[in-house]
CSV table of C-alpha atoms and ligand atoms in Angstrom, one decimal:
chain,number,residue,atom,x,y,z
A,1,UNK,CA,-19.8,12.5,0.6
A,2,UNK,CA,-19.6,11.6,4.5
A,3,UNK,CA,-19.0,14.3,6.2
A,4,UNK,CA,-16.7,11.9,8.7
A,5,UNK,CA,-13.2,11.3,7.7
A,6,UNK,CA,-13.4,7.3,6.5
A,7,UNK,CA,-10.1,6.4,8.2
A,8,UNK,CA,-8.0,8.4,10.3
A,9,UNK,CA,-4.9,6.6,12.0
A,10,UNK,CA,-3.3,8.4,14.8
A,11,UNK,CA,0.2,7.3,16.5
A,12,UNK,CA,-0.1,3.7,15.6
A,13,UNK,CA,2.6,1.7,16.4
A,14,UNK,CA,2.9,-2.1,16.0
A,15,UNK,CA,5.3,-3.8,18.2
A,16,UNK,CA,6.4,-8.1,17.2
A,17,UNK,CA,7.2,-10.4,19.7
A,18,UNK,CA,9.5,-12.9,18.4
A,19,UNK,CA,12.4,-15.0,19.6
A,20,UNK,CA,15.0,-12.5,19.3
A,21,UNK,CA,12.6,-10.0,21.3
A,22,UNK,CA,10.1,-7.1,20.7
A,23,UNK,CA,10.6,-5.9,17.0
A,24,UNK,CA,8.9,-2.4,16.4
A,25,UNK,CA,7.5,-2.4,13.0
A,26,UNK,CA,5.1,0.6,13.3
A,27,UNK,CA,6.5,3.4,14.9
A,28,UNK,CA,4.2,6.1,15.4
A,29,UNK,CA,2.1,6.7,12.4
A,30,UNK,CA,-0.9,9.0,11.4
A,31,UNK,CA,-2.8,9.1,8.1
A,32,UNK,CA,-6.4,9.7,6.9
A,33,UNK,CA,-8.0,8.8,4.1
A,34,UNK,CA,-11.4,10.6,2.8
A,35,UNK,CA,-13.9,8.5,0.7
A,36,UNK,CA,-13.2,8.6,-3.4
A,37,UNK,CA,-9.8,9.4,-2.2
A,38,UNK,CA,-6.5,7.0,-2.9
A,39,UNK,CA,-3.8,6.5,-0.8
A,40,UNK,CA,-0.4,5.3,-1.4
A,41,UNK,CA,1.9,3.7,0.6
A,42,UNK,CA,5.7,3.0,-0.7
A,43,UNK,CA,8.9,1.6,0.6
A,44,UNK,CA,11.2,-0.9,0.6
A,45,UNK,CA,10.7,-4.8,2.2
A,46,UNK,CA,10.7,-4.5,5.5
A,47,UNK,CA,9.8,-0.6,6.3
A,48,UNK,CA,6.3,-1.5,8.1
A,49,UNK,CA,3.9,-0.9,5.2
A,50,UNK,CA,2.3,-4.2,4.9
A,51,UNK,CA,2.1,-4.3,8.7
A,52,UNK,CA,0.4,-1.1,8.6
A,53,UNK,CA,-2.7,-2.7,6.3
A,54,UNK,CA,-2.4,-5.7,8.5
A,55,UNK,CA,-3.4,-3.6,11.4
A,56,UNK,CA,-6.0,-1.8,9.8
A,57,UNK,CA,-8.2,-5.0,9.8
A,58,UNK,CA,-6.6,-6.5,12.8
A,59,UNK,CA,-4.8,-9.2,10.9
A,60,UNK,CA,-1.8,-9.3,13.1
A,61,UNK,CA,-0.5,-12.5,14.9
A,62,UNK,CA,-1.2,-13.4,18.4
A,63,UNK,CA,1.1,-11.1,21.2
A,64,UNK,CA,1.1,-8.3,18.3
A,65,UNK,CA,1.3,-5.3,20.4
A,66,UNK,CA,-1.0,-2.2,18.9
A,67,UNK,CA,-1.2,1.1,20.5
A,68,UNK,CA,-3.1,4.4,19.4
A,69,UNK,CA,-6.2,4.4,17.0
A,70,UNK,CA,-7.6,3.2,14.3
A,71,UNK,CA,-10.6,5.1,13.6
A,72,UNK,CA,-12.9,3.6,11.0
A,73,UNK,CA,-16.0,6.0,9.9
A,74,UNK,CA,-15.4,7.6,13.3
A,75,UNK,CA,-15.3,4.0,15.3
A,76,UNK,CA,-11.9,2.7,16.6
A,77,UNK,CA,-10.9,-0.7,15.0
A,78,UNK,CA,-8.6,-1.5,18.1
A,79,UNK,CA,-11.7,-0.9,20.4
A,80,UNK,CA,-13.9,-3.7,18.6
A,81,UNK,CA,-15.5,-6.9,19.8
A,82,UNK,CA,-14.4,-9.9,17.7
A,83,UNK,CA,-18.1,-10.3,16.4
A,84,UNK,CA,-18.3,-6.5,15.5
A,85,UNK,CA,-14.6,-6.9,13.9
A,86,UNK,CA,-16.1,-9.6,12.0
A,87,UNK,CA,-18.8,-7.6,10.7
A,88,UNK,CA,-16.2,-5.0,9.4
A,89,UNK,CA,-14.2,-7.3,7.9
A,90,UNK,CA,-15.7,-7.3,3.8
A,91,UNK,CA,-18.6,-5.1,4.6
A,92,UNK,CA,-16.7,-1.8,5.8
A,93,UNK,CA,-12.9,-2.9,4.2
A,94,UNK,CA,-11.4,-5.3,2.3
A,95,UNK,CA,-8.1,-6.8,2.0
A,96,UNK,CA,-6.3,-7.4,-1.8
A,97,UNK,CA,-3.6,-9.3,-1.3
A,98,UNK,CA,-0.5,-10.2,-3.6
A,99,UNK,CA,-0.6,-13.5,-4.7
A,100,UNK,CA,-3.9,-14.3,-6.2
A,101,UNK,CA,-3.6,-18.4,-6.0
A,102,UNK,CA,-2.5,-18.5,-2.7
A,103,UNK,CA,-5.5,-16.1,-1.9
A,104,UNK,CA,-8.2,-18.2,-3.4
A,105,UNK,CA,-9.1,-22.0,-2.6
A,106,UNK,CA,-8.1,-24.2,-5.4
A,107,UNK,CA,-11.0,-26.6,-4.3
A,108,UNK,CA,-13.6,-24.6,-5.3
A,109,UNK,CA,-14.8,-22.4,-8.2
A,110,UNK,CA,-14.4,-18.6,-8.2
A,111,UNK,CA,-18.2,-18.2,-8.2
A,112,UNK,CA,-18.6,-19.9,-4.8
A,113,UNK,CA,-15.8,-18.3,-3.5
A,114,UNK,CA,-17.1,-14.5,-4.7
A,115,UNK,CA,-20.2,-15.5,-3.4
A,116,UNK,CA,-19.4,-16.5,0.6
A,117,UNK,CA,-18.7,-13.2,1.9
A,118,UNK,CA,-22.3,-11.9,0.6
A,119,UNK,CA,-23.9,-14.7,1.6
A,120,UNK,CA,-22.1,-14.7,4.8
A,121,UNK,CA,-22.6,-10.8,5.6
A,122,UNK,CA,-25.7,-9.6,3.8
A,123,UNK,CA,-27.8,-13.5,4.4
A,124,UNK,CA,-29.2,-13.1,1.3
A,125,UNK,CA,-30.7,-16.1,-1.1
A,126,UNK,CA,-28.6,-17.8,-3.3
A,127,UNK,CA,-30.0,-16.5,-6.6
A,128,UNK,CA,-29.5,-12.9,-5.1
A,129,UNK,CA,-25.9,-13.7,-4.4
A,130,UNK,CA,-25.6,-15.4,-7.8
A,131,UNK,CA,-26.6,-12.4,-9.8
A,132,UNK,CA,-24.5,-10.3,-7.7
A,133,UNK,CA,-21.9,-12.8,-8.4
A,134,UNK,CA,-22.3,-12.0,-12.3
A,135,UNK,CA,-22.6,-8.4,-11.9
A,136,UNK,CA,-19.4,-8.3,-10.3
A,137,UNK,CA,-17.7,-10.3,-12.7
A,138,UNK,CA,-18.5,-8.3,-15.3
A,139,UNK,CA,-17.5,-5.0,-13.3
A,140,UNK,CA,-13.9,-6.6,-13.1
A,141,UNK,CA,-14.1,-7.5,-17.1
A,142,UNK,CA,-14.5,-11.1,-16.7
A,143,UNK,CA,-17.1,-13.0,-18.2
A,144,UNK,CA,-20.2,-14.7,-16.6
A,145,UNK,CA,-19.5,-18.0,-17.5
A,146,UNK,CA,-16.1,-17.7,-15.4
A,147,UNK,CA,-18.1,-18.0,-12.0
A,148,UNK,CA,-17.5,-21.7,-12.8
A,149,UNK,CA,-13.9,-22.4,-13.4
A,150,UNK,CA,-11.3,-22.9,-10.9
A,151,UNK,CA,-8.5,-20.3,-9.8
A,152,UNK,CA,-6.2,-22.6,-12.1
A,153,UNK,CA,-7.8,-22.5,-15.1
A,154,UNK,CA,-7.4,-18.4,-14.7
A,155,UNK,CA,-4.6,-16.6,-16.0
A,156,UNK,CA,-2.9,-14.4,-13.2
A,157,UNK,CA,-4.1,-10.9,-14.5
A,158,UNK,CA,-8.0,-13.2,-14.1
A,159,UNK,CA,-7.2,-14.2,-10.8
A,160,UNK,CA,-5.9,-10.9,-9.7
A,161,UNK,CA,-9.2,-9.4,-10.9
A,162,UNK,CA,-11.5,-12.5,-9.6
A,163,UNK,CA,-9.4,-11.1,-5.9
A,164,UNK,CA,-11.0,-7.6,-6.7
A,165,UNK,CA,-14.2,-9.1,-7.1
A,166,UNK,CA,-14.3,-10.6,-3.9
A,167,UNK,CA,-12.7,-7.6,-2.4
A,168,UNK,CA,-16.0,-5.2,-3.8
A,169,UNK,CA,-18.5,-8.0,-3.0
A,170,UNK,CA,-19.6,-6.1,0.4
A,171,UNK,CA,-19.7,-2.8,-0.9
A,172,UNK,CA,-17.0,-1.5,1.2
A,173,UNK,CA,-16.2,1.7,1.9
A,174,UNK,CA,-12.5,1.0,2.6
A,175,UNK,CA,-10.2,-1.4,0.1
A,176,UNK,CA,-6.9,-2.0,1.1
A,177,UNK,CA,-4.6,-3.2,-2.2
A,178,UNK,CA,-1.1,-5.1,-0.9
A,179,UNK,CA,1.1,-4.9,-3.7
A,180,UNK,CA,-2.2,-6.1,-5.6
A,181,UNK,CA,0.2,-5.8,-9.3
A,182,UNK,CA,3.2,-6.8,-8.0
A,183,UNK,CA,3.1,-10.0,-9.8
A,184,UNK,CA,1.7,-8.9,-13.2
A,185,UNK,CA,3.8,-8.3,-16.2
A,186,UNK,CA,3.0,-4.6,-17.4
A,187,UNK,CA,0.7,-4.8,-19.7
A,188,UNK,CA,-2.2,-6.5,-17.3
A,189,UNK,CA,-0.5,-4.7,-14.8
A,190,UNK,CA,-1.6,-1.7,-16.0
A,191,UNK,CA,-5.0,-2.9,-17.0
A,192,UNK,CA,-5.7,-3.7,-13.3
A,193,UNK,CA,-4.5,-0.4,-12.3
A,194,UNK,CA,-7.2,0.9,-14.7
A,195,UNK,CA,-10.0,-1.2,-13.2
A,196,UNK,CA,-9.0,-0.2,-9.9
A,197,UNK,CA,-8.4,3.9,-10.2
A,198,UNK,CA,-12.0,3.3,-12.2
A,199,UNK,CA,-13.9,0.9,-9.6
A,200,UNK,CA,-12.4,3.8,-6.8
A,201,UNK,CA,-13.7,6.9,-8.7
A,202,UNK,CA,-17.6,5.4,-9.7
A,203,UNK,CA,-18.4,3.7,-6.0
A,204,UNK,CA,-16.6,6.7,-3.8
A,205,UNK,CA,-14.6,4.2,-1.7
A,206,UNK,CA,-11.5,5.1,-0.1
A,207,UNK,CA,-8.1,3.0,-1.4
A,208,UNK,CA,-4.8,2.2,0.4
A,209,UNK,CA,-2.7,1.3,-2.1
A,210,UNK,CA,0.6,-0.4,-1.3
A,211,UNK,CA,3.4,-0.9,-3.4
A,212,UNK,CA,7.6,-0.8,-3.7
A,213,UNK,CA,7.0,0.4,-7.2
A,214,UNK,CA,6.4,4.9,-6.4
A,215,UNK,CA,5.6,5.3,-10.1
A,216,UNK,CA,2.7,2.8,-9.9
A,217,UNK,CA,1.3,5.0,-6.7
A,218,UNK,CA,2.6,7.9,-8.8
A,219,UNK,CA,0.0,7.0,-11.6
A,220,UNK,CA,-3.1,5.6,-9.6
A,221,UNK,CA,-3.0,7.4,-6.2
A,222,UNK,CA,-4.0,11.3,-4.8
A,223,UNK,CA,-1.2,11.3,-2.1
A,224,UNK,CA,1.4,9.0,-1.2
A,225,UNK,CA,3.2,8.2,2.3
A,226,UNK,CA,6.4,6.7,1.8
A,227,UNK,CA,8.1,4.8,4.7
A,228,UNK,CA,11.0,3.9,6.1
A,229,UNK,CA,12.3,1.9,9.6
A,230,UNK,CA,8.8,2.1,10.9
A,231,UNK,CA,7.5,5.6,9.6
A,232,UNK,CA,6.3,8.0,7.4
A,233,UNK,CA,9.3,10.4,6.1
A,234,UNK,CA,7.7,11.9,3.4
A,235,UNK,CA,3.8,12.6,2.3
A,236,UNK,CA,2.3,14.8,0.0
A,237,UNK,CA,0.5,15.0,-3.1
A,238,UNK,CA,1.4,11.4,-5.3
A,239,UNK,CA,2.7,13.2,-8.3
A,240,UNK,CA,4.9,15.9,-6.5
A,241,UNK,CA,6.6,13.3,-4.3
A,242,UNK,CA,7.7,11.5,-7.8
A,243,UNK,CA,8.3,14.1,-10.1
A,244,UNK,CA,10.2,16.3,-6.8
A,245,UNK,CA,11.3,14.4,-3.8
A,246,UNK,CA,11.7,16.2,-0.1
A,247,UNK,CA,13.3,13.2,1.1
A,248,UNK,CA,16.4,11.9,0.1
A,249,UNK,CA,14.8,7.9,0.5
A,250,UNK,CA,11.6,9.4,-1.8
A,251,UNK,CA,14.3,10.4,-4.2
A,252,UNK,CA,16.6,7.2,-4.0
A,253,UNK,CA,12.6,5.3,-4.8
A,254,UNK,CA,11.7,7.7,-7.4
A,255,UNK,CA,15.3,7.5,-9.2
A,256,UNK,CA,15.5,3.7,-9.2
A,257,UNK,CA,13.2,3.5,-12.4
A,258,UNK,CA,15.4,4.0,-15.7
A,259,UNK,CA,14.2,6.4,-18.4
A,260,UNK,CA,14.1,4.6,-21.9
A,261,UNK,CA,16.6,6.6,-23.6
A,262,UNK,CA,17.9,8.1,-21.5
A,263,UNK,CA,21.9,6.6,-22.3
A,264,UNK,CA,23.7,8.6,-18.9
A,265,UNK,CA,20.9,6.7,-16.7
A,266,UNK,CA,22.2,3.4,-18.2
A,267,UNK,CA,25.7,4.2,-17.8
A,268,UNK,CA,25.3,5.8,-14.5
A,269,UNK,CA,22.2,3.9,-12.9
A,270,UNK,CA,20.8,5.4,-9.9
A,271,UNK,CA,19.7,3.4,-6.6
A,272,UNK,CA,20.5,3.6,-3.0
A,273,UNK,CA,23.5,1.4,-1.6
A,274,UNK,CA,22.6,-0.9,2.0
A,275,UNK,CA,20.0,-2.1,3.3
A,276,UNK,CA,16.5,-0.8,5.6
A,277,UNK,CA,18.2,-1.2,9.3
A,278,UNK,CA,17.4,-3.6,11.7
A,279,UNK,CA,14.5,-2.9,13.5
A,280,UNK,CA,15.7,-3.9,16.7
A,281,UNK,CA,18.5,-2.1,16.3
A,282,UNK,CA,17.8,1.2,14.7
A,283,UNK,CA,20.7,4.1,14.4
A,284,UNK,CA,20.7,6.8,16.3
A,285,UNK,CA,19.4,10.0,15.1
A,286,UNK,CA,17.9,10.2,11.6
A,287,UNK,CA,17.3,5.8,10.7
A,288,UNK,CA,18.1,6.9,7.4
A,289,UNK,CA,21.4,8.7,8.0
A,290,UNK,CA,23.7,5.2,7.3
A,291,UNK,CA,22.2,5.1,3.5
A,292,UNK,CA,21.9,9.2,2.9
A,293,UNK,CA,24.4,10.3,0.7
A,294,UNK,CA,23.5,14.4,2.2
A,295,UNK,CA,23.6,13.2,5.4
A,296,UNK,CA,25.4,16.1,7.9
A,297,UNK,CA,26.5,16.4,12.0
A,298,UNK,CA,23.0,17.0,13.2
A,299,UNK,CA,21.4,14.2,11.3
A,300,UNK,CA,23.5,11.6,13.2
A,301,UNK,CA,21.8,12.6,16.4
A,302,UNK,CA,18.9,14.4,16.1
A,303,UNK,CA,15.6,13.0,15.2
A,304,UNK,CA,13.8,14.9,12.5
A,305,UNK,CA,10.3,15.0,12.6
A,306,UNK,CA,7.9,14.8,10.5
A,307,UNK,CA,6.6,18.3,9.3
A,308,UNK,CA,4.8,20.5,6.7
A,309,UNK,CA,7.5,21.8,4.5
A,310,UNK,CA,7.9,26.1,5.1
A,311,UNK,CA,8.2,26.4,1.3
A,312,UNK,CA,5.4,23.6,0.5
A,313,UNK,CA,2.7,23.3,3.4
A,314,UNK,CA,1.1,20.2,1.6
A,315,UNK,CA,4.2,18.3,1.8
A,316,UNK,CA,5.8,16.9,5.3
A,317,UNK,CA,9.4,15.8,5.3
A,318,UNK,CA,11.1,14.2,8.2
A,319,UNK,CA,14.5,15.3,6.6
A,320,UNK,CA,16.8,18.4,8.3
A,321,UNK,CA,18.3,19.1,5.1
A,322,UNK,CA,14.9,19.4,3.2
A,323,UNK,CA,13.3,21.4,6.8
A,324,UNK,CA,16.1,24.0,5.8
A,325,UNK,CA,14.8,24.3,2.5
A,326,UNK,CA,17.6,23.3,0.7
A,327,UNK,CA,17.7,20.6,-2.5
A,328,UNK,CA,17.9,17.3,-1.5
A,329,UNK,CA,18.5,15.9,-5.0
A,330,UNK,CA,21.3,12.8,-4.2
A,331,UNK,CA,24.7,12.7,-6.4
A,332,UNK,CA,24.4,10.2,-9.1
A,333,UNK,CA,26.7,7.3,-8.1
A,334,UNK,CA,30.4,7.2,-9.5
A,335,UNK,CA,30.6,6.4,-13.5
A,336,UNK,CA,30.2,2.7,-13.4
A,337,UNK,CA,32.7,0.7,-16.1
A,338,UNK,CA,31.4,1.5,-19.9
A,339,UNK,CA,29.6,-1.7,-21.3
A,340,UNK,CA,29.2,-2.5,-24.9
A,341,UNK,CA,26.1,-3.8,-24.3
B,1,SF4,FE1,19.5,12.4,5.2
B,1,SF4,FE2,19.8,13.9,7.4
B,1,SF4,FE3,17.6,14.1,5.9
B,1,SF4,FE4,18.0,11.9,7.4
B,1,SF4,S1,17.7,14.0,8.2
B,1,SF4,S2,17.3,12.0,5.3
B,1,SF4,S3,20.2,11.7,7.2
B,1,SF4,S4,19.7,14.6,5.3
């Protein structure tokens, strides 16, 4: 294992500049990420997740401001030339994005399009790239003979793997998953999970994982960030932060999935009431403090940052309530109408 950390992030922030002014979307955030290690990163729409990934690879738009660093095996992303950028891009880290046929060029078969970035990065012959080509294929569970159909003649759990494919083509050390199952129904959703937590643990890559869903990072991922207005609120081990929220938002996430069976959590569904603030026009104090149903005096105006836990040293909260050691567990909302349904 590398003895150098493979991505450290340290006070990024990621700054829009759109028609209705600067929009801060990344507000200070710092993460690492060791080979064979997963990370996941959770939130709603809109709480600077995506943007995050985006910035990893430089993928922003044009007058994206970036400040702070962005170190990849020790060398800082931000700092590159465009041709060394290039070279990073598919060789050190990949990108899986969301929607598979938007992803891929309907124009040309999956082989081909597996096949560019090797040919492109690692000049090989053609043959060489075509056996790589099958051997990949088969990794993701597809076979052979699919190199020669075309993205619509794949299913989407196909396509979603054919995207994984191309994602390991380079041998990267870094693969960055964008809400890579969003789309799936369960069942291949949870195949592609498989292949994924699998393809991380037998090369020794390192994984951002990003997703709305927390039990999905709860299942595949070591740790998870979650993120709200812009920052990171609560991290710690992926399992802890599920089955114990320190953070009233991590709770509101981890509460939103109904138990089968369970007849009070049908009657008396939990969830979380608003919506993420405007980022141009945060609240004062704690961002989260309009939405929290603990929310006191202090949190109105103080900032809470975020911090290793007293009780729990491998969990940071940004919360007051949960600095102070005391539950954070949300009320259940009131009894909603019985249905006979
Ligand atoms: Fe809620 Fe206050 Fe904690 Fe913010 S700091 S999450 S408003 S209790």
């Amino acid at each position: 294992m590398s003895l150098v950390t493979l991505l450290q992030i340290q006070d990024l922030h990621v700054t829009y500049s759109g028609s209705r002014g600067t929009i801060p979307a990344v507000r200070g955030v710092d993460l690492s990420l060791d080979p064979g290690r997963t990370i996941g990163l959770a939130g709603e729409s809109g709480c600077g997740k995506s943007t995050l990934a985006a910035a990893i690879l430089r993928l922003l738009p044009p007058r994206t401001e970036v400040t702070g660093k962005i170190l990849l095996d020790g060398k800082d992303v931000l700092e590159m030339s465009f041709g060394a950028l290039r070279a990073v891009r598919w060789s050190s880290a990949s990108i899986i994005f969301q929607g598979a046929m938007h992803a891929l060029n309907p124009m040309h078969r999956i082989g081909v399009q597996i096949a560019e970035p090797i040919l492109l990065h690692e000049q090989v012959e053609e043959k060489v790239a075509r056996k790589r080509v099958a051997e990949l294929l088969d990794q993701v569970g597809l076979p052979v003979w699919r190199s020669s159909s075309y993205p619509h003649e794949l299913s989407g759990g196909q396509r979603q793997r054919v995207m994984i494919a191309m994602a390991l083509a380079c041998n990267p050390d870094l693969i960055i998953a964008d809400e890579a199952t969003t789309a799936l129904d369960v069942m291949v959703q949870a195949q592609v999970l498989d292949l994924i937590s699998n393809l991380v643990r037998d090369r020794d890559v390192g994984m951002i994982m990003i997703s709305h869903d927390l039990s999905v990072l709860a299942d595949t991922c070591d740790e998870v960030a979650v993120m709200y207005a812009g920052k990171v609120v609560e991290q710690g081990h992926a399992h802890e932060v599920f089955a114990g929220a320190r953070h009233p938002y991590s709770d509101a996430l981890a509460s939103a999935f109904p138990v089968i069976g369970d007849v009070e959590a049908r009657h008396r569904p939990r969830g979380l009431a608003g919506d993420p603030p405007d980022p141009t026009d945060l609240p004062s104090g704690c961002t989260f403090h309009p939405r929290c149903p603990v929310a006191r005096d202090d949190c109105l105006t103080v900032v809470p940052p975020l911090e290793a836990l007293a009780d729990d040293p491998q969990r940071r909260s940004a919360c007051h309530v949960a600095q102070d050691g005391l539950p954070i567990r949300t009320p259940a909302p009131v009894r909603m109408e019985e249905s006979t349904t």
